[in-house]
Each structure stands twice: as structure tokens, then as C-alpha cells.
Coordinates of N, CA and C and ligand atoms in Angstrom, one line a residue:
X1042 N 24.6 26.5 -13.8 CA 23.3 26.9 -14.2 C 22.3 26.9 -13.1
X1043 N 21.5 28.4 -13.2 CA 20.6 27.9 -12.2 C 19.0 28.5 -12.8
X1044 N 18.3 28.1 -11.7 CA 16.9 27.8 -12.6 C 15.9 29.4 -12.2
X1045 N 15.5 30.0 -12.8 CA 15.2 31.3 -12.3 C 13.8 31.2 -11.1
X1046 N 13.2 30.0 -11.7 CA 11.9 30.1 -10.4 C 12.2 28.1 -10.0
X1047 N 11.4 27.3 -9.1 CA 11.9 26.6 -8.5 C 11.6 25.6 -9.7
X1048 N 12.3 24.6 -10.1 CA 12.0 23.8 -11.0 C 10.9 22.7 -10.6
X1049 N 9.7 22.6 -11.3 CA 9.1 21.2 -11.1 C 9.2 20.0 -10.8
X1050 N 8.8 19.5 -9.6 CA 9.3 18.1 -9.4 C 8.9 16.8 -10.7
X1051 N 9.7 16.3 -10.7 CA 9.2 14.9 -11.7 C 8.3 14.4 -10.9
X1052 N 7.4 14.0 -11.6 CA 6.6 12.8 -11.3 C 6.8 11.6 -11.5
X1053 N 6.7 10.8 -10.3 CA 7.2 9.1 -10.7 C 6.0 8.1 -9.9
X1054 N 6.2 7.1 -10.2 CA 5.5 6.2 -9.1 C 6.4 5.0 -8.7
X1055 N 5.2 4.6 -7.5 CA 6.3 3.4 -6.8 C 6.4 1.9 -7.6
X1056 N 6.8 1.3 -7.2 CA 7.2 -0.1 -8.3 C 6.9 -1.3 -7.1
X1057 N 5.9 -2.2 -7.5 CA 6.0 -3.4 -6.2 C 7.7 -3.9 -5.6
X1058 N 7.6 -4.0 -4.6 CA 8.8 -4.6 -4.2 C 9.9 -3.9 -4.4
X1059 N 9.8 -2.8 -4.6 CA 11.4 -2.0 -4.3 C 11.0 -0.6 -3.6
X1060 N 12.1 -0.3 -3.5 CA 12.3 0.8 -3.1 C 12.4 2.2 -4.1
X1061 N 12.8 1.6 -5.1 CA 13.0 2.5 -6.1 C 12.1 3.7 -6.7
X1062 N 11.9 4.4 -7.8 CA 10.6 5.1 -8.1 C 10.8 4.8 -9.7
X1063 N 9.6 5.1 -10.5 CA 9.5 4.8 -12.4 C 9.4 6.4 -12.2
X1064 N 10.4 6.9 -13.2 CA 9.8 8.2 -12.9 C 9.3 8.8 -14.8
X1065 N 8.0 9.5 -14.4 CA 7.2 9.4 -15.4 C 7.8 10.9 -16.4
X1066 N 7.7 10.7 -17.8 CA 7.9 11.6 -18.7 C 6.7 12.0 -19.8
X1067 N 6.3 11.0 -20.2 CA 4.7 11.5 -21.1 C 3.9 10.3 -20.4
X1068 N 2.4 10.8 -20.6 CA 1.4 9.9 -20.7 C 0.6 9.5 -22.4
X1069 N 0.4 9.3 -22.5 CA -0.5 8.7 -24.0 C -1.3 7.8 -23.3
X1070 N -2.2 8.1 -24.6 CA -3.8 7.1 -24.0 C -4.3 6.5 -25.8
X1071 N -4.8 5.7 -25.6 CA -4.9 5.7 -26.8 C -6.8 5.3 -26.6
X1072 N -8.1 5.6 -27.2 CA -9.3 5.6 -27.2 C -9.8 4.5 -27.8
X1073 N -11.0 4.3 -27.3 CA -11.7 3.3 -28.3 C -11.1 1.9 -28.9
X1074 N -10.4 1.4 -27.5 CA -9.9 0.2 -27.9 C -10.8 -1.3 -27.3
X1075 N -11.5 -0.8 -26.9 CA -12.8 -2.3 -26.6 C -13.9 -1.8 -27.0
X1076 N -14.5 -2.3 -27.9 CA -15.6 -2.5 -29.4 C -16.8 -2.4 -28.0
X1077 N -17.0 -3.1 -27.1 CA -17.9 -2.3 -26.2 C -18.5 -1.4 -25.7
X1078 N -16.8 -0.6 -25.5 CA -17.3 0.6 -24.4 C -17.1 1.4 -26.0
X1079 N -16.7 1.2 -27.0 CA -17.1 2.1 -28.1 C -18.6 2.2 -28.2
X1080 N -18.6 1.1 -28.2 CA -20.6 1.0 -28.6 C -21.4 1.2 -27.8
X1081 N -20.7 1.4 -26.4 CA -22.0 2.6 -25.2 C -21.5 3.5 -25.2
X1082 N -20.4 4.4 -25.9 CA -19.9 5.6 -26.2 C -21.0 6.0 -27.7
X1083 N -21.6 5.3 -27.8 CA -22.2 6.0 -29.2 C -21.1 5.7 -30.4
X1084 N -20.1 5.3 -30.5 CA -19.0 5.1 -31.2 C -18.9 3.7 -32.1
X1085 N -17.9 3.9 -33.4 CA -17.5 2.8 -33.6 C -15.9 2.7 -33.8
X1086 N -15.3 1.3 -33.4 CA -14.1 1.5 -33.9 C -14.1 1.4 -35.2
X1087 N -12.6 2.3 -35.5 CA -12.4 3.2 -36.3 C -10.4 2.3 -36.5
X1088 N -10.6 0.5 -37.0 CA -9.4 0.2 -37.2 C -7.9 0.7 -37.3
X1089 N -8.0 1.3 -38.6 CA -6.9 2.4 -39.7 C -6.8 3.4 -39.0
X1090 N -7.9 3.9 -38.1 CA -7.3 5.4 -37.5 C -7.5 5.1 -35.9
X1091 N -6.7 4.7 -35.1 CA -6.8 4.5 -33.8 C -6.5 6.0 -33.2
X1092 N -7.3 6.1 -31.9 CA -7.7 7.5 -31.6 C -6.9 7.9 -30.2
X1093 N -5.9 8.9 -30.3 CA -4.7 8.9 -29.5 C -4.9 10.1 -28.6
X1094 N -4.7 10.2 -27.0 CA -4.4 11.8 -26.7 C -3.5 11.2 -25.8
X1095 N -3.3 12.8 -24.9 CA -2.3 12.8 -24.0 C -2.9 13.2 -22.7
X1096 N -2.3 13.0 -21.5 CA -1.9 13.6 -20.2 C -1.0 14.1 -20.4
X1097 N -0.7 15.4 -19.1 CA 0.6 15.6 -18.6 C 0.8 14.5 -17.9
X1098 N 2.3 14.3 -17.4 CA 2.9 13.6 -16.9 C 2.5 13.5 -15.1
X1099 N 2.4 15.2 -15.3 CA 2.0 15.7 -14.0 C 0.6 15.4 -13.0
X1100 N -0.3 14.7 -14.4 CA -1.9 14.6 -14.2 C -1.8 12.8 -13.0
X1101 N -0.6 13.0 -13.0 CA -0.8 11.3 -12.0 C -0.7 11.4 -11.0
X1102 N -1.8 10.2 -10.2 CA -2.1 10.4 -8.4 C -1.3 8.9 -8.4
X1103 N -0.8 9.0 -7.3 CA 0.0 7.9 -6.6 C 0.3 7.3 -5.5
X1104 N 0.3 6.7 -5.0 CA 0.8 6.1 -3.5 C -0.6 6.2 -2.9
X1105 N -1.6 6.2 -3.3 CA -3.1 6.1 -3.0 C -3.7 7.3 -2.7
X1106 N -3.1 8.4 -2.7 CA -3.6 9.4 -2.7 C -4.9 10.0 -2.9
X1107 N -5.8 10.4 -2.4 CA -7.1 10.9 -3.1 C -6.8 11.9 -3.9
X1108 N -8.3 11.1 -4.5 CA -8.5 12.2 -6.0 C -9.7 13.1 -5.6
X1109 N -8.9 15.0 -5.8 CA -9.8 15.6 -5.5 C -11.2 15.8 -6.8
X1110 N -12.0 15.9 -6.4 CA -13.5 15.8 -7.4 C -12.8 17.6 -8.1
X1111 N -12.5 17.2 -9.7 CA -12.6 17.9 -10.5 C -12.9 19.1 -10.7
X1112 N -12.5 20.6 -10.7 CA -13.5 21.4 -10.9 C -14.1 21.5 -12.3
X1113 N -14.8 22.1 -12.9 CA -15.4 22.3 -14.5 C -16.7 21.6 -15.2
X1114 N -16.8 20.4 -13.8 CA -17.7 19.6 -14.5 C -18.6 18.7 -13.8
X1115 N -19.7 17.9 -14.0 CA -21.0 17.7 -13.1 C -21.0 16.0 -13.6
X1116 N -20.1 15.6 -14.3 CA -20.5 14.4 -15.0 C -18.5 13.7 -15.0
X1117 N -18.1 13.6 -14.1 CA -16.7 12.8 -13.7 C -17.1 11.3 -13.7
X1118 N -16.2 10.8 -14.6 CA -16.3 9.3 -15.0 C -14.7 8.6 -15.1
X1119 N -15.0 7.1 -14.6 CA -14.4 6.6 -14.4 C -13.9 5.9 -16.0
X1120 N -12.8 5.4 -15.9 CA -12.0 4.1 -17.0 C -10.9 3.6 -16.6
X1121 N -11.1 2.4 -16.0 CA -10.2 1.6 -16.0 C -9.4 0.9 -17.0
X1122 N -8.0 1.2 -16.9 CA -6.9 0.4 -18.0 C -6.2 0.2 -18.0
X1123 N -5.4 -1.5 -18.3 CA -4.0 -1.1 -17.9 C -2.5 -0.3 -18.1
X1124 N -2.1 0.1 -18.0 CA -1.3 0.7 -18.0 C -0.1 0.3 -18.2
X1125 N 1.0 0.2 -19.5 CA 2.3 0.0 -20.1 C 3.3 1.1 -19.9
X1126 N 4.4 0.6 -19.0 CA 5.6 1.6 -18.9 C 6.9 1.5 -19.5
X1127 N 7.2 2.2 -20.2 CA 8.3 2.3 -20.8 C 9.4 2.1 -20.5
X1128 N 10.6 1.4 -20.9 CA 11.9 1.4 -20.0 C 13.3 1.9 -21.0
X1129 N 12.2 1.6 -22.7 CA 13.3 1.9 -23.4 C 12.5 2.9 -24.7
X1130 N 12.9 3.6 -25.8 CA 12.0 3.8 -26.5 C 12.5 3.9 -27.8
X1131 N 12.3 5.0 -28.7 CA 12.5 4.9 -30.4 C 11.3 5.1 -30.9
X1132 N 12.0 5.4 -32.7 CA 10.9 5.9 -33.9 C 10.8 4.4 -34.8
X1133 N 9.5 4.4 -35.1 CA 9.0 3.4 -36.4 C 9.7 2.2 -35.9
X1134 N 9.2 1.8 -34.3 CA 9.7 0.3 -34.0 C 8.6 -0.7 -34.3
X1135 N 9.4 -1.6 -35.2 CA 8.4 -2.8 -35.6 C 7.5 -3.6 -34.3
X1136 N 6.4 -3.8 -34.6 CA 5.4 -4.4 -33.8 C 6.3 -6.0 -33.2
X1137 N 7.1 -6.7 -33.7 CA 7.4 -7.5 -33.2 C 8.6 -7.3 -32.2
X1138 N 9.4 -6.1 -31.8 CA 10.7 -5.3 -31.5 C 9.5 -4.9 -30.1
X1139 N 8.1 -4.0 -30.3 CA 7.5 -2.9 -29.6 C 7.7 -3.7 -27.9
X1140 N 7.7 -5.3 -27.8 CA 7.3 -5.9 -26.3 C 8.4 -5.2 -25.3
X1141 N 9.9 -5.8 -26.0 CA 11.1 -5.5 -25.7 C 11.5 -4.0 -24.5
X1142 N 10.2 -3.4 -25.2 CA 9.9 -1.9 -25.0 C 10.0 -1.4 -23.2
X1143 N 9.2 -2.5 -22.8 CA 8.1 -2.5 -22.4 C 8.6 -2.7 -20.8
X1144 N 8.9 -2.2 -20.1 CA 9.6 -1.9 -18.2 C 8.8 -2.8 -17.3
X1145 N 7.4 -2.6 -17.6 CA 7.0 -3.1 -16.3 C 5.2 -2.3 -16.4
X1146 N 4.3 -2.9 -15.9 CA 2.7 -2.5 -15.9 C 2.1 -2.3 -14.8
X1147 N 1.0 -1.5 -14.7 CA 0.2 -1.3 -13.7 C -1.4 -1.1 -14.0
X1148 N -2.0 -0.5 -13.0 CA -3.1 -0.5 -13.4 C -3.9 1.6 -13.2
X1149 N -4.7 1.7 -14.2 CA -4.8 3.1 -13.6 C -6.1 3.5 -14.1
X1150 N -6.8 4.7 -13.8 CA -8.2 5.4 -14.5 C -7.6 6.4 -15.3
X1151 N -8.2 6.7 -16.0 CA -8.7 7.9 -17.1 C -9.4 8.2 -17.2
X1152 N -9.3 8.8 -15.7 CA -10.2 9.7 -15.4 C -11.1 11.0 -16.5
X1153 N -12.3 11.1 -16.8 CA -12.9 12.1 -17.6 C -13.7 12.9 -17.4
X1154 N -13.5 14.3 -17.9 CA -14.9 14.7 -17.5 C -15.8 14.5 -18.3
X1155 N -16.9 13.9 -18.8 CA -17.9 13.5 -19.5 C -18.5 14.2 -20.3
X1156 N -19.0 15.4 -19.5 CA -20.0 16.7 -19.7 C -18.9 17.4 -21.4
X1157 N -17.8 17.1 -20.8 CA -17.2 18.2 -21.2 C -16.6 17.8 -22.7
X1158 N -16.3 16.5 -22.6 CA -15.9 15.7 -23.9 C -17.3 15.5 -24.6
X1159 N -18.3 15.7 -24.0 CA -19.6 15.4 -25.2 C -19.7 17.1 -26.3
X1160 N -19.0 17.9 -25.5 CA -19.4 19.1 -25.9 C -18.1 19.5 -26.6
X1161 N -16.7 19.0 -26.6 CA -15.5 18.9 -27.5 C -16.2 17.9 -28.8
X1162 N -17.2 16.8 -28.6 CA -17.1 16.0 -29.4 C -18.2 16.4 -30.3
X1163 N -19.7 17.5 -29.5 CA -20.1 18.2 -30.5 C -19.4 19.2 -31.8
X1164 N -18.6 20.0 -31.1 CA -18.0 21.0 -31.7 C -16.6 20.5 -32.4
X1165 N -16.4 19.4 -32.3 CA -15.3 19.1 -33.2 C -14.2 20.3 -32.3
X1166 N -14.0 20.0 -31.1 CA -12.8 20.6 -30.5 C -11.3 19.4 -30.1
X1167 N -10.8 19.5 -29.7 CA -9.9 18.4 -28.8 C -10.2 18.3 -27.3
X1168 N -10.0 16.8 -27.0 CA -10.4 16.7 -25.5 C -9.4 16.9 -24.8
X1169 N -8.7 17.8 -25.0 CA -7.6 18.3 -23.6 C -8.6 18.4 -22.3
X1170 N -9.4 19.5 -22.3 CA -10.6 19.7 -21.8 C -10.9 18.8 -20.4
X1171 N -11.1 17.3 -21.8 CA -12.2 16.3 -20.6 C -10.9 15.2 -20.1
X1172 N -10.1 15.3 -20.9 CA -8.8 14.0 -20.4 C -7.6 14.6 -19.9
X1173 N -7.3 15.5 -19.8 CA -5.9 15.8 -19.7 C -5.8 17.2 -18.4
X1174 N -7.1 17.3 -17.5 CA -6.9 17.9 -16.3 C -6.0 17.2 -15.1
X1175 N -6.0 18.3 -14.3 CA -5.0 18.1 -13.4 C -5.9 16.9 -12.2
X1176 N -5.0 15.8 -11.7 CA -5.1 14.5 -11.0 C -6.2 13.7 -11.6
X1177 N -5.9 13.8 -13.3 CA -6.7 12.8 -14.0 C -6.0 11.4 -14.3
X1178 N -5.2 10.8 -13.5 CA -4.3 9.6 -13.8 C -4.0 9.3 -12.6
X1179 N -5.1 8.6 -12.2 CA -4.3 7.8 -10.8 C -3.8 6.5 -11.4
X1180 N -2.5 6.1 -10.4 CA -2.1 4.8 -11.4 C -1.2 4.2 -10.5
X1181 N -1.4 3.1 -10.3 CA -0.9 1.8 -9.1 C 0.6 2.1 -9.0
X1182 N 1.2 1.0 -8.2 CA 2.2 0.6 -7.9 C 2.8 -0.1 -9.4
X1183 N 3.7 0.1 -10.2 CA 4.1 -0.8 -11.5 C 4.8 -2.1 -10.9
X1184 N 4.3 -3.4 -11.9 CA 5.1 -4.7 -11.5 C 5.9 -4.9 -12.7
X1185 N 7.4 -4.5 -12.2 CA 8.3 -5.2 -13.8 C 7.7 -6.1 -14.6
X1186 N 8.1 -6.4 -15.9 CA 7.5 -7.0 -17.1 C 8.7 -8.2 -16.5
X1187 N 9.5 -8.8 -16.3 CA 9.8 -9.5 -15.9 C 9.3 -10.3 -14.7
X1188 N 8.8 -9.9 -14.2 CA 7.4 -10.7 -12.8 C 6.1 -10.4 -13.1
X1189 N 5.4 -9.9 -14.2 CA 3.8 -10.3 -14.5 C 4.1 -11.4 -15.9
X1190 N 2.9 -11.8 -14.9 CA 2.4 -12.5 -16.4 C 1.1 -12.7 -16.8
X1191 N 1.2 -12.3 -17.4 CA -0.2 -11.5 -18.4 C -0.4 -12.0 -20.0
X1192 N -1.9 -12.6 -20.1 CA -2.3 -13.1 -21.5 C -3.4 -12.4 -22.0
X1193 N -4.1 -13.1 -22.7 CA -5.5 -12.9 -23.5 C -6.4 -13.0 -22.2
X1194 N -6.3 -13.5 -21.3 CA -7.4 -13.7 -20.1 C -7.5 -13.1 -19.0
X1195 N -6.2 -12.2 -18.7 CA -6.2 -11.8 -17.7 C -7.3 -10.6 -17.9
X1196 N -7.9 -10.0 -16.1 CA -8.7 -9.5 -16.3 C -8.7 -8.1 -16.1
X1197 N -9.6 -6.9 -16.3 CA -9.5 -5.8 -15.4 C -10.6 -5.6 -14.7
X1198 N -10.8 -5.2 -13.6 CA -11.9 -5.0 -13.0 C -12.0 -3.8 -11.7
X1199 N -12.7 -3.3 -12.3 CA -13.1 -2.0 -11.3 C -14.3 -2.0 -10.1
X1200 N -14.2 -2.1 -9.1 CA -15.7 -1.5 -8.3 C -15.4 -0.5 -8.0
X1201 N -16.6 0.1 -7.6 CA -16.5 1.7 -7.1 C -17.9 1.4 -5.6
X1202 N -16.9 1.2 -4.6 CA -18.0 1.3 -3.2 C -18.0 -0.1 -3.0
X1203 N -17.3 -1.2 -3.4 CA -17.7 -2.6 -3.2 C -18.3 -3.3 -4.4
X1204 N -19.3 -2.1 -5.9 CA -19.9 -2.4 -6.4 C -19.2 -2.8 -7.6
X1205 N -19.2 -4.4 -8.5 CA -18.3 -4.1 -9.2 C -19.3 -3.0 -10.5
X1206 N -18.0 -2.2 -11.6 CA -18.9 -1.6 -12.2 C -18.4 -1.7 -13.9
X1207 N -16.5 -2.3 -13.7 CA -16.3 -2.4 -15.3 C -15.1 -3.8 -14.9
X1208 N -15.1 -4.7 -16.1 CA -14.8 -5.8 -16.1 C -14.8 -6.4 -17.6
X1209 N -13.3 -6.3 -17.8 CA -12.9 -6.8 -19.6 C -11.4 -7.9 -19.1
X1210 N -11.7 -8.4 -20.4 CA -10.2 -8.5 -20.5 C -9.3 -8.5 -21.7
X1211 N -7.5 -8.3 -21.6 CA -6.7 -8.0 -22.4 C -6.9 -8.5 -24.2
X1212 N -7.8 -9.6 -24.0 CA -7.4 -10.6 -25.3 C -8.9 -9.3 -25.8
X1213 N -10.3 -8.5 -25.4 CA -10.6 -8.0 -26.0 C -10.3 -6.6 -26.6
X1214 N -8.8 -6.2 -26.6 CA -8.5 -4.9 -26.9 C -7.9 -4.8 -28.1
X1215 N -8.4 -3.9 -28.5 CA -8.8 -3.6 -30.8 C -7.2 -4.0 -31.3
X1216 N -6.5 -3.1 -30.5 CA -5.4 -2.7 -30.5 C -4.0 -4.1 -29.4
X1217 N -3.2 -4.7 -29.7 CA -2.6 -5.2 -28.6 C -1.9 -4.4 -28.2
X1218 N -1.0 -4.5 -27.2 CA -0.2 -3.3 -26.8 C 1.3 -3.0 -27.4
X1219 N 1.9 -4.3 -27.9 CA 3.2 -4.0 -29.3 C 2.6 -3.5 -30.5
X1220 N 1.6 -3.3 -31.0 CA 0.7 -2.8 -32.1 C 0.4 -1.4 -31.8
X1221 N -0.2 -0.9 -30.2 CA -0.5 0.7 -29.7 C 1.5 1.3 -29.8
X1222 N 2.2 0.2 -29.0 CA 3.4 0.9 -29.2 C 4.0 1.3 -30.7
X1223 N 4.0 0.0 -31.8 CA 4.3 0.5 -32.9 C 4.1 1.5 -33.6
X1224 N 2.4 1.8 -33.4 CA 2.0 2.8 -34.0 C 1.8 4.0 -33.3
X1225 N 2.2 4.2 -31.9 CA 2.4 5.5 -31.3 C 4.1 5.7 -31.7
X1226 N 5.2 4.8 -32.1 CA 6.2 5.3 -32.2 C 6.4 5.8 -34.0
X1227 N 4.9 5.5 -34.6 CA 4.9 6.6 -35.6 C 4.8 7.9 -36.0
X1228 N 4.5 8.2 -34.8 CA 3.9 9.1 -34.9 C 4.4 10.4 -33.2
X1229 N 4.9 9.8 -32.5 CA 5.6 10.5 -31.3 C 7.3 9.3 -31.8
X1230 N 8.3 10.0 -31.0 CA 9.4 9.4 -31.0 C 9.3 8.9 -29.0
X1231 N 9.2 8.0 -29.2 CA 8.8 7.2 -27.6 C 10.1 7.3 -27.0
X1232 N 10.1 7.5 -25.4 CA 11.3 7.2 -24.4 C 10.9 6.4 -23.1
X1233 N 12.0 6.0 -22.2 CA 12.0 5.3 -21.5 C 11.4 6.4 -20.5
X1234 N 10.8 6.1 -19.8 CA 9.3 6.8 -19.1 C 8.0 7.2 -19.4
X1235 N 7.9 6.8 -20.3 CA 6.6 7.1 -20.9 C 5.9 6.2 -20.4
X1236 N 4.3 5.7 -20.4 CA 3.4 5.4 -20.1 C 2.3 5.2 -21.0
X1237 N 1.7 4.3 -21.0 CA 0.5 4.3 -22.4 C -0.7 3.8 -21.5
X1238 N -1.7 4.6 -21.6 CA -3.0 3.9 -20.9 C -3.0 3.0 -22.3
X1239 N -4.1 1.6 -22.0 CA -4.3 1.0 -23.2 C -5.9 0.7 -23.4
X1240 N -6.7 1.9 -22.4 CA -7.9 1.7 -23.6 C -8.8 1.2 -22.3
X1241 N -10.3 1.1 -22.3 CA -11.0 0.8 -20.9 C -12.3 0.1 -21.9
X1242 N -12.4 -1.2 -20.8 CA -13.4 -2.0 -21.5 C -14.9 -1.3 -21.1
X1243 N -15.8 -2.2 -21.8 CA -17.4 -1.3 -21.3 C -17.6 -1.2 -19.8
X1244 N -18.7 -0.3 -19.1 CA -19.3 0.2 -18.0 C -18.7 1.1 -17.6
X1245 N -18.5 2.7 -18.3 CA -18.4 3.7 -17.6 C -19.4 4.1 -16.9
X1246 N -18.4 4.6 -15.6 CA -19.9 5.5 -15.4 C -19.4 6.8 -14.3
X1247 N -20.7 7.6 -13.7 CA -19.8 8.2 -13.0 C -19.4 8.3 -11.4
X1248 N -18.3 9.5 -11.1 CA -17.5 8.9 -10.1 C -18.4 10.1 -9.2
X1249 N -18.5 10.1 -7.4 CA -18.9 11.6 -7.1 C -18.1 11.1 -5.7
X1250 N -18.2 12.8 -5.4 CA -17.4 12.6 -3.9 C -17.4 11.8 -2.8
X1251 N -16.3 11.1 -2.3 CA -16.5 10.5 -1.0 C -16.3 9.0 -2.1
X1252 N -16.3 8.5 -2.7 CA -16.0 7.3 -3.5 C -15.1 6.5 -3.4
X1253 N -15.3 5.3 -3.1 CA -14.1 4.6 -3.0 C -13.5 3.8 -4.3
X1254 N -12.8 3.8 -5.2 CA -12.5 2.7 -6.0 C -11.4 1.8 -5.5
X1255 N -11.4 0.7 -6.6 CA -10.3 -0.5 -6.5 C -10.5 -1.2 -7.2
X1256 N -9.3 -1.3 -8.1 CA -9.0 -1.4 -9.5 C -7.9 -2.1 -9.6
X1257 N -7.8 -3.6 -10.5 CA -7.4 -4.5 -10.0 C -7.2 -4.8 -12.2
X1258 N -5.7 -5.1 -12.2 CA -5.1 -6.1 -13.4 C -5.0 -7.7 -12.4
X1259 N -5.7 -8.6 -13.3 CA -5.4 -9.5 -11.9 C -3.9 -10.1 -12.0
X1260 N -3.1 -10.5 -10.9 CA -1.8 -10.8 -10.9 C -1.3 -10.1 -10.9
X1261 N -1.5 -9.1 -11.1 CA -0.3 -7.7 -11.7 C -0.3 -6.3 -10.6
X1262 N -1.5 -6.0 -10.7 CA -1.4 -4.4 -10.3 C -2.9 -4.1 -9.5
X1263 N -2.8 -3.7 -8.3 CA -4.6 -3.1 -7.5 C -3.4 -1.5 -6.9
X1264 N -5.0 -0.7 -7.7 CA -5.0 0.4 -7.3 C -6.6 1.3 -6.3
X1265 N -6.0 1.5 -4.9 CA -6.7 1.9 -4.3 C -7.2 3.1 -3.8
X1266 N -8.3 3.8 -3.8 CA -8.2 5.3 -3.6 C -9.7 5.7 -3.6
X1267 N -9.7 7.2 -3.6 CA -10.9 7.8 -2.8 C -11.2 9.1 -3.9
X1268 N -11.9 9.4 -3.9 CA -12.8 10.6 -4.7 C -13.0 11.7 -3.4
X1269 N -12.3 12.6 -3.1 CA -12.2 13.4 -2.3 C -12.6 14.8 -2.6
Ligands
MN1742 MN1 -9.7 5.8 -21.8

């Protein structure tokens, strides 16, 4: 078999301490999972219907790479979240089964264009638009689920320039993340590559050229990079 034009490279990232690469298959994000940044979104959570999209796989920046500034839009915003990688997957896996799941974490943005999701979210369109352009996922180095350890306290915290600008932690997200897996494997049939943003605590805001962030799960995962 051969491929008639040159086949796409997979996208992967690096993993602390090896050599190896995670190499990525879907992204999923799931919205409006800290009751904060819902409530300076103009929003409320919305329990019974948790609010799901996607990335391409392809939308991920890695190995620190700059992120080029967007075209389409005047209002690029940041969201920091951690980030759950898949090592294994399945349909209608029980919430207490979903941890099991679960490879190894990092940390990453979701990235948005602002402008553009206010005007999907007038018109009742989909935000492909504002979440799912190309190098809207920059996302750290992953640390096996076997070497983090991670609770209700651990933190996330973003500056942008030195300044800090968003700062939550795990224990306040709507959703846990065996509960985001259960119920995304209702509804997608999950695999080992996959990826789940899990949601950004309050202080969006926005990003512009020349920016430096550093984005930190503490213990786990710092992701470093530039707005280029
Ligand atoms: Mn988000």
C-alpha cells in the first residue's frame, strides 16, 4: 500500500524523563468547569449538560515552541488547564473504572479566539471557529500517572510576562476528571491517545504578540512559551 500524497505526521509530545514520545489521537475539552470563570464568562454551570468540543490533534504546540498570534481575530485569550492523557480507552466506562484510564498529565492552554466565540455564541453557531484553530493547544511535557501526585489542592497557575494572571485549583472543578472521562466515554468511544483539557479556572484574559507565558500544574507539569 502506498499513500497517494505524503501522509501526515502524528502529533505527539515529550513525556518528563524519557526519551520516548505520547503520541496524540483526539483532543476534547470539556467547558465551563470552574463556577468562576463561568461567572466572568457571563455563564452558568449547566450540571446535567456539561459542555464538550474538540481540537484537532494536530492543533498542539510542543517542545516550547512559539505560538504564532492567530489569524481571524483581535481578542486571543488565554486558559490554562490541566491536561489528562489517555493510555487506555472504551465506551460507557464506569466513573470508578474512568482513573485506571488515565497514562500520565500535563499542563496546557486553550487557547481562544474570544472575538469569535462571542459571535458563535450570539448566533447559536459551534465554536470550531474560536477553539479548534490551528496551534491552539500548546501542551507541556506529560508526567506518567504513576509519578504525579495530584489532589484537591494542587494548583494551576498561569503568568503571562512574570504577571501572575489565572490561579485555581483541582478540588474546584464542576466536573472531576473520572466523571469528564465517564461521561465523554458516553458519548465518543475513547482511546489510548487521547487527551482531555479539563476546564480553566477564572482570569481569562488576553494574549498579544511577543508574550511570554508559564504555566505550571504544581508537582506535575510547567509549560513554557512565547506568543510569536
Ligand atoms: Mn477551556
Amino acid at each position: 500500500m502506498s499513500y497517494a500524497i505524503t501522509p501526515p505526521r502524528l502529533p505527539s509530545l515529550p513525556i518528563v524523563g524519557s526519551e520516548q514520545r505520547f503520541p496524540v489521537r483526539r483532543i476534547f475539552c470539556i467547558g465551563r468547569n470552574y463556577a468562576e470563570h463561568a461567572r466572568e464568562m457571563g455563564a452558568t454551570v449547566d450540571k446535567d449538560t456539561p459542555l464538550f468540543f474538540c481540537k484537532p490533534a494536530d492543533a498542539v504546540v510542543t517542545d516550547g515552541a512559539d505560538v504564532p498570534y492567530p489569524q481571524a481575530t483581535h481578542d486571543l485569550h488565554h486558559e490554562i488547564e490541566m491536561v489528562v492523557a489517555l493510555g487506555a480507552g472504551g465506551r460507557d466506562i464506569p466513573v470508578d473504572q474512568a482513573a485506571s484510564l488515565i497514562w500520565g498529565y500535563g499542563v496546557g492552554l486553550d487557547l481562544t479566539r474570544r472575538d469569535l466565540q462571542a459571535v458563535a455564541k450570539a448566533k447559536a453557531h459551534p465554536w470550531d471557529v474560536a477553539k479548534a484553530f490551528d496551534h491552539s493547544a500548546p501542551v507541556s511535557a506529560l508526567r506518567p500517572a504513576a509519578d504525579a501526585s495530584l489532589d484537591a489542592d494542587t494548583t494551576l497557575t498561569l503568568s503571562i510576562n512574570g504577571e501572575l494572571r489565572q490561579q485555581g485549583r483541582l478540588g474546584d472543578m464542576v466536573h472531576g476528571v473520572a466523571e469528564i472521562i465517564a461521561i465523554l466515554s458516553t458519548l465518543f468511544e475513547l482511546k489510548a491517545g487521547d487527551l482531555i483539557f479539563t476546564g480553566t479556572p477564572a482570569g481569562v484574559s488576553a494574549l498579544h504578540r511577543g508574550d511570554r507565558f508559564h504555566a505550571e500544574l504544581a508537582g506535575v507539569a510547567t509549560l513554557d512559551g512565547r506568543v510569536a
